[in-house]
Short mmCIF file of C-alpha atoms in Angstrom, two decimals:
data_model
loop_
_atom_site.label_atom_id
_atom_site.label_comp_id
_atom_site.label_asym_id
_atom_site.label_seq_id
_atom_site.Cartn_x
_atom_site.Cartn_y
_atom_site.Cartn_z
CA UNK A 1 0.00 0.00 0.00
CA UNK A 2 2.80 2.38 0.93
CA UNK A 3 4.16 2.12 -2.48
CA UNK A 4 1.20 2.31 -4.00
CA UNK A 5 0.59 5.91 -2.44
CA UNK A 6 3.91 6.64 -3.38
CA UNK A 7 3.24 6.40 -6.71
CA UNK A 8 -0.17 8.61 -6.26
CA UNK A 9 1.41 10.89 -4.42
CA UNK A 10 3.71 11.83 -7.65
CA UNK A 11 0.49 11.59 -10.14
CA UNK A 12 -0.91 13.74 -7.71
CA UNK A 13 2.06 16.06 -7.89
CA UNK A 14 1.65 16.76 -11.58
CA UNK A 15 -2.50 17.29 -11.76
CA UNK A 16 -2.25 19.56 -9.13
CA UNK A 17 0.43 21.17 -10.85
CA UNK A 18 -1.38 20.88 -14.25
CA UNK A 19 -4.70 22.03 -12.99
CA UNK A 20 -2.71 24.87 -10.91
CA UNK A 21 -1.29 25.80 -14.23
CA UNK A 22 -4.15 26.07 -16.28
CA UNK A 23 -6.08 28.00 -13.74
CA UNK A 24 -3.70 30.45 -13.63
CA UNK A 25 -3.37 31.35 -17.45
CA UNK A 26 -6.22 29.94 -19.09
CA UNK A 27 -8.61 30.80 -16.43
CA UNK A 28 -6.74 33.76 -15.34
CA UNK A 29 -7.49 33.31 -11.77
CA UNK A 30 -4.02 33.34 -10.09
CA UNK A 31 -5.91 33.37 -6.59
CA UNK A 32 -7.31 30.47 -7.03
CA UNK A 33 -4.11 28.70 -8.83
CA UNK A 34 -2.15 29.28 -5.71
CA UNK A 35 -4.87 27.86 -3.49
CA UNK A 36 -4.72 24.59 -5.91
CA UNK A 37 -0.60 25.03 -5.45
CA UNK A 38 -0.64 25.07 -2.08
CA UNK A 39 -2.49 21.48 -1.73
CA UNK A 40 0.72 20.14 -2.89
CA UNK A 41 2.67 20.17 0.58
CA UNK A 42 -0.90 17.63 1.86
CA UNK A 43 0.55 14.89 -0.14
CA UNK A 44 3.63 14.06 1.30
CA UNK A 45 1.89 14.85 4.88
CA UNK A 46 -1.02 12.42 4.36
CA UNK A 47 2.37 9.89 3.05
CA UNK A 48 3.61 10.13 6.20
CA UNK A 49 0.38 9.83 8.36
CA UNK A 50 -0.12 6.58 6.45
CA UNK A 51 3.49 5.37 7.14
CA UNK A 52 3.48 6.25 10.79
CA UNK A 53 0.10 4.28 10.77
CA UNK A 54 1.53 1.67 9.24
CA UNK A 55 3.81 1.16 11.46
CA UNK A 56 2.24 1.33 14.55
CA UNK A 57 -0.05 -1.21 12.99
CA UNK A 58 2.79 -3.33 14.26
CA UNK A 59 4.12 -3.92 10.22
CA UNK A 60 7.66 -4.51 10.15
CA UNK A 61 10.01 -1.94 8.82
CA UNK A 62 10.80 -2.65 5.16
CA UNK A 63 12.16 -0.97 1.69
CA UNK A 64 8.83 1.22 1.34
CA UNK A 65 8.81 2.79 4.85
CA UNK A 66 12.32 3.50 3.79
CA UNK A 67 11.63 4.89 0.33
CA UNK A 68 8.53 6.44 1.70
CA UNK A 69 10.99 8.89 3.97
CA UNK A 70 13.24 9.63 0.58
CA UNK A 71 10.34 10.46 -1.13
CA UNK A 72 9.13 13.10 1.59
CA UNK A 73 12.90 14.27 1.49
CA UNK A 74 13.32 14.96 -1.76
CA UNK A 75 9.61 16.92 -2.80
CA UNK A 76 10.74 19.08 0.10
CA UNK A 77 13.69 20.45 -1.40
CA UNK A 78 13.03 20.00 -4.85
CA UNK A 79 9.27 20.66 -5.76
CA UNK A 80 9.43 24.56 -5.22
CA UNK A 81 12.11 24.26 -7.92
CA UNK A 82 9.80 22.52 -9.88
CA UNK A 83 7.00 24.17 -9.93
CA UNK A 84 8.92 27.43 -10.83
CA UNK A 85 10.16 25.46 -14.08
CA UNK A 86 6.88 24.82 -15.25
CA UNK A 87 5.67 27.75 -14.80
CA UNK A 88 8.60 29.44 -16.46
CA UNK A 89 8.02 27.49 -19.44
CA UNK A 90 4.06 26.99 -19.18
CA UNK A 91 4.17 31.08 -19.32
CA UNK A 92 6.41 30.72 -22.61
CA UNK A 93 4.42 28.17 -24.15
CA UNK A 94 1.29 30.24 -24.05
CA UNK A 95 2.82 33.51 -25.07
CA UNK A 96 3.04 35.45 -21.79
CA UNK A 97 6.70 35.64 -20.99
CA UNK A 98 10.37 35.01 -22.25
CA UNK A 99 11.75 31.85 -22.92
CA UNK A 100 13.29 30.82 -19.54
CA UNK A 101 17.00 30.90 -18.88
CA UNK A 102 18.98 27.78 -18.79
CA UNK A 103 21.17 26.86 -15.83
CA UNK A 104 24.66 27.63 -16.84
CA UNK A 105 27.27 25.70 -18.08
CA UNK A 106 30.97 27.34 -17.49
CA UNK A 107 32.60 29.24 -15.34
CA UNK A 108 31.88 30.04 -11.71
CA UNK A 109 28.34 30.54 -12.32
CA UNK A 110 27.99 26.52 -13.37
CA UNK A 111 29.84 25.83 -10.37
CA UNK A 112 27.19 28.17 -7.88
CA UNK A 113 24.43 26.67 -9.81
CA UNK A 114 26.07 23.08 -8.72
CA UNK A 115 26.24 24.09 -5.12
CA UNK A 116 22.56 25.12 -5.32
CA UNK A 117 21.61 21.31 -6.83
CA UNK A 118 23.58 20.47 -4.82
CA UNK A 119 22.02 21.70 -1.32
CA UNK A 120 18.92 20.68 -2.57
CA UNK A 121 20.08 17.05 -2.73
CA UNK A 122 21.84 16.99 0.63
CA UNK A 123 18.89 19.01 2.12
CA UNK A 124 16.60 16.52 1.35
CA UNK A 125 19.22 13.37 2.27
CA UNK A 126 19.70 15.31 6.01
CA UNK A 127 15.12 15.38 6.26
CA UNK A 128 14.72 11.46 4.78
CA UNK A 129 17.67 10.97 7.48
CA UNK A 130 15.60 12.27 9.86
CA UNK A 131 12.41 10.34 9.37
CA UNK A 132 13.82 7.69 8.99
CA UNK A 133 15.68 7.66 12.67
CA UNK A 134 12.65 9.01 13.72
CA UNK A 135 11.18 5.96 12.27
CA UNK A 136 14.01 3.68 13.73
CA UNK A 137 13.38 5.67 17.26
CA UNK A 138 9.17 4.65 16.92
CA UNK A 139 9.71 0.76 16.50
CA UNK A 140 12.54 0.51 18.87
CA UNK A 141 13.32 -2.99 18.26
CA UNK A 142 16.66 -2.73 16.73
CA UNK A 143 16.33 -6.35 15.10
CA UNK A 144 13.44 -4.91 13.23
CA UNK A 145 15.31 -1.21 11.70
CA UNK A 146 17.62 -2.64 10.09
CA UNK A 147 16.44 -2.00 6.31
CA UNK A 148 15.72 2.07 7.53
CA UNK A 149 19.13 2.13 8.74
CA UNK A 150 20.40 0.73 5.61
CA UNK A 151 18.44 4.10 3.47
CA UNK A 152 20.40 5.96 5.98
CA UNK A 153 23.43 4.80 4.50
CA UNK A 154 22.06 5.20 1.22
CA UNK A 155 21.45 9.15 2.48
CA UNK A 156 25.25 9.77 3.69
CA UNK A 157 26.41 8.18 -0.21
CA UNK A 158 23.50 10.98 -1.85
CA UNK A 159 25.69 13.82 0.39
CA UNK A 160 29.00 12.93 -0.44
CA UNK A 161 28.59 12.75 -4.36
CA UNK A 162 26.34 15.71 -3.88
CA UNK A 163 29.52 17.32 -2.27
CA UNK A 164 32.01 15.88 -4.89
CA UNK A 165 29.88 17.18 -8.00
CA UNK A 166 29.80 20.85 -6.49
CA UNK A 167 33.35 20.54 -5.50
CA UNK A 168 34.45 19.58 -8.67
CA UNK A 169 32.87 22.20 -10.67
CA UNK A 170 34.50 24.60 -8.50
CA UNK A 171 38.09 23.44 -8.60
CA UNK A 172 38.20 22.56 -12.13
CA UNK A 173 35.68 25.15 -13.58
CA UNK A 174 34.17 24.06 -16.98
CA UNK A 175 35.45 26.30 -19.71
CA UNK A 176 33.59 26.04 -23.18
CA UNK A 177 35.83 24.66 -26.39
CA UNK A 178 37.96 26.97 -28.48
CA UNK A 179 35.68 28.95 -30.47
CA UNK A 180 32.30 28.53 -28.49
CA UNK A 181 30.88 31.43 -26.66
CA UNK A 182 28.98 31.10 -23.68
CA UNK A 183 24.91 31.16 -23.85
CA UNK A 184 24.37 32.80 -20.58
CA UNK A 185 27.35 35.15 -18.55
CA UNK A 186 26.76 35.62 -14.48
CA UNK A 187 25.15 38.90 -14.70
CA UNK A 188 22.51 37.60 -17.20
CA UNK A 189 22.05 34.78 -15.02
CA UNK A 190 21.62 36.54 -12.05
CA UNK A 191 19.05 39.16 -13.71
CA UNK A 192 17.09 36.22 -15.41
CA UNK A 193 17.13 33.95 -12.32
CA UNK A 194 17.93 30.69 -12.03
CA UNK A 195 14.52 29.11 -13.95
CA UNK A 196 13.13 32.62 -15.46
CA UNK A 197 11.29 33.41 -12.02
CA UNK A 198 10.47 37.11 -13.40
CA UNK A 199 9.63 35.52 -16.73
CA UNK A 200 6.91 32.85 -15.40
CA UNK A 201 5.10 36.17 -13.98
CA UNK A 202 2.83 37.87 -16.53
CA UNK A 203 3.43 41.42 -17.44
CA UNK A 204 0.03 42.37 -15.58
CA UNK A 205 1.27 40.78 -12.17
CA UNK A 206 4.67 41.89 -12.31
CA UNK A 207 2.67 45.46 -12.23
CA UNK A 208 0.40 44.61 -9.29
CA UNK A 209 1.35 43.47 -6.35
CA UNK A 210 -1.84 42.65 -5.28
CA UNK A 211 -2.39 39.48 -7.85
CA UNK A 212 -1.17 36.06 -6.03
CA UNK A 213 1.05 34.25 -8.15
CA UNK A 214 2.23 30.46 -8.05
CA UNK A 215 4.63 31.51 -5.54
CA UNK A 216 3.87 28.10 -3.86
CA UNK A 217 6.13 25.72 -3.50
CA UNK A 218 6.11 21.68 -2.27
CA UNK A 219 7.22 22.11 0.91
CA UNK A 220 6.07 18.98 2.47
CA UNK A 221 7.71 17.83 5.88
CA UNK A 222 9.88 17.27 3.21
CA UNK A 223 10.25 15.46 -3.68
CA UNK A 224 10.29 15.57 -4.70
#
């Protein structure tokens, strides 16, 4: 059942995301968008009700409870980011901003943008960590914990290559082949943001502060 939910909890993901989408500018009702948005974050909270259920049920800690705590993890840190890329590129599609800008690929700004991926993966290794001793802490049989301990493991392996990628980009910068010019420098990436932000929000919102935007993210206690 766990993994079943999993699974519905990531379809869910995208029709909320969808419908939040198309609400926003077909419909043109940002308001209500963002209220749609902000059901995200109830996903990965009724995943974990579920799991903790589960559990106390007296079912013995397996690979789903396990993946169940990645899961939360990684919307956490990672479905704010997202949710900002489709709407970058929904409001491209459908003719109301630029095209978004792509992360870059040389120089110091690569290697920032690496350290941002980066912390996002090792943010959401440190919160699947955490469930999952929180997990190990709830059965308290330690003959039973052994396959959460063992995603733990898995965890500490997602922060050091995490660590190694950034690291690497910073001590050996990529530099683009004789003859190519860079797409993006660091000051256009730094005005354009790091998934066209500005350019996901139409013209007519970026002039009123009062219209809600999409500024929603998954922020579950913890994907996506």
């Amino acid at each position: 059942m766990i993994v079943t939910l999993i699974i519905a909890c990531e379809v869910g993901f995208w029709v909320l995301l969808a419908v939040g989408l198309a609400l926003r500018y077909l419909a043109r009702m940002p308001r209500t968008s963002a209220a749609v948005l902000l059901c995200e974050p109830l996903l990965e909270v009724v995943l974990l009700i579920v799991t903790a259920i589960d559990l106390r049920n007296g079912a013995e800690p397996d690979f789903k409870h396990g993946l169940a705590a990645v899961y939360i993890g990684f919307t956490a840190t990672h479905g704010h980011y997202m949710i900002k890329w489709a709407d970058g590129h929904a409001a491209h599609l459908l003719g109301r901003g630029p095209r978004p800008a792509k992360p870059p690929r040389y120089g110091t700004a690569r290697a920032v943008h690496e350290w941002k991926m980066g912390a996002r993966a090792i943010g959401a290794a440190v919160i699947a960590a955490g469930l999952l001793q929180a997990a190990i802490w709830y059965v308290g049989d330690a003959s039973q914990v052994e396959p959460l301990r063992q995603w733990q493991t898995r965890m500490g392996f997602v922060v050091g290559i995490s660590l190694i990628i950034a690291l690497s980009y910073t001590v050996w910068p990529k530099q683009p082949k004789q003859g190519e010019q860079p797409k993006h420098s660091e000051a256009e990436w730094g005005e354009r943001g790091e998934q066209g932000e500005a350019a996901a929000r139409p013209e007519a919102e970026r002039s009123s502060p009062q219209q809600a935007g999409p500024g929603t993210g998954r922020t579950g206690p913890a994907a996506r």
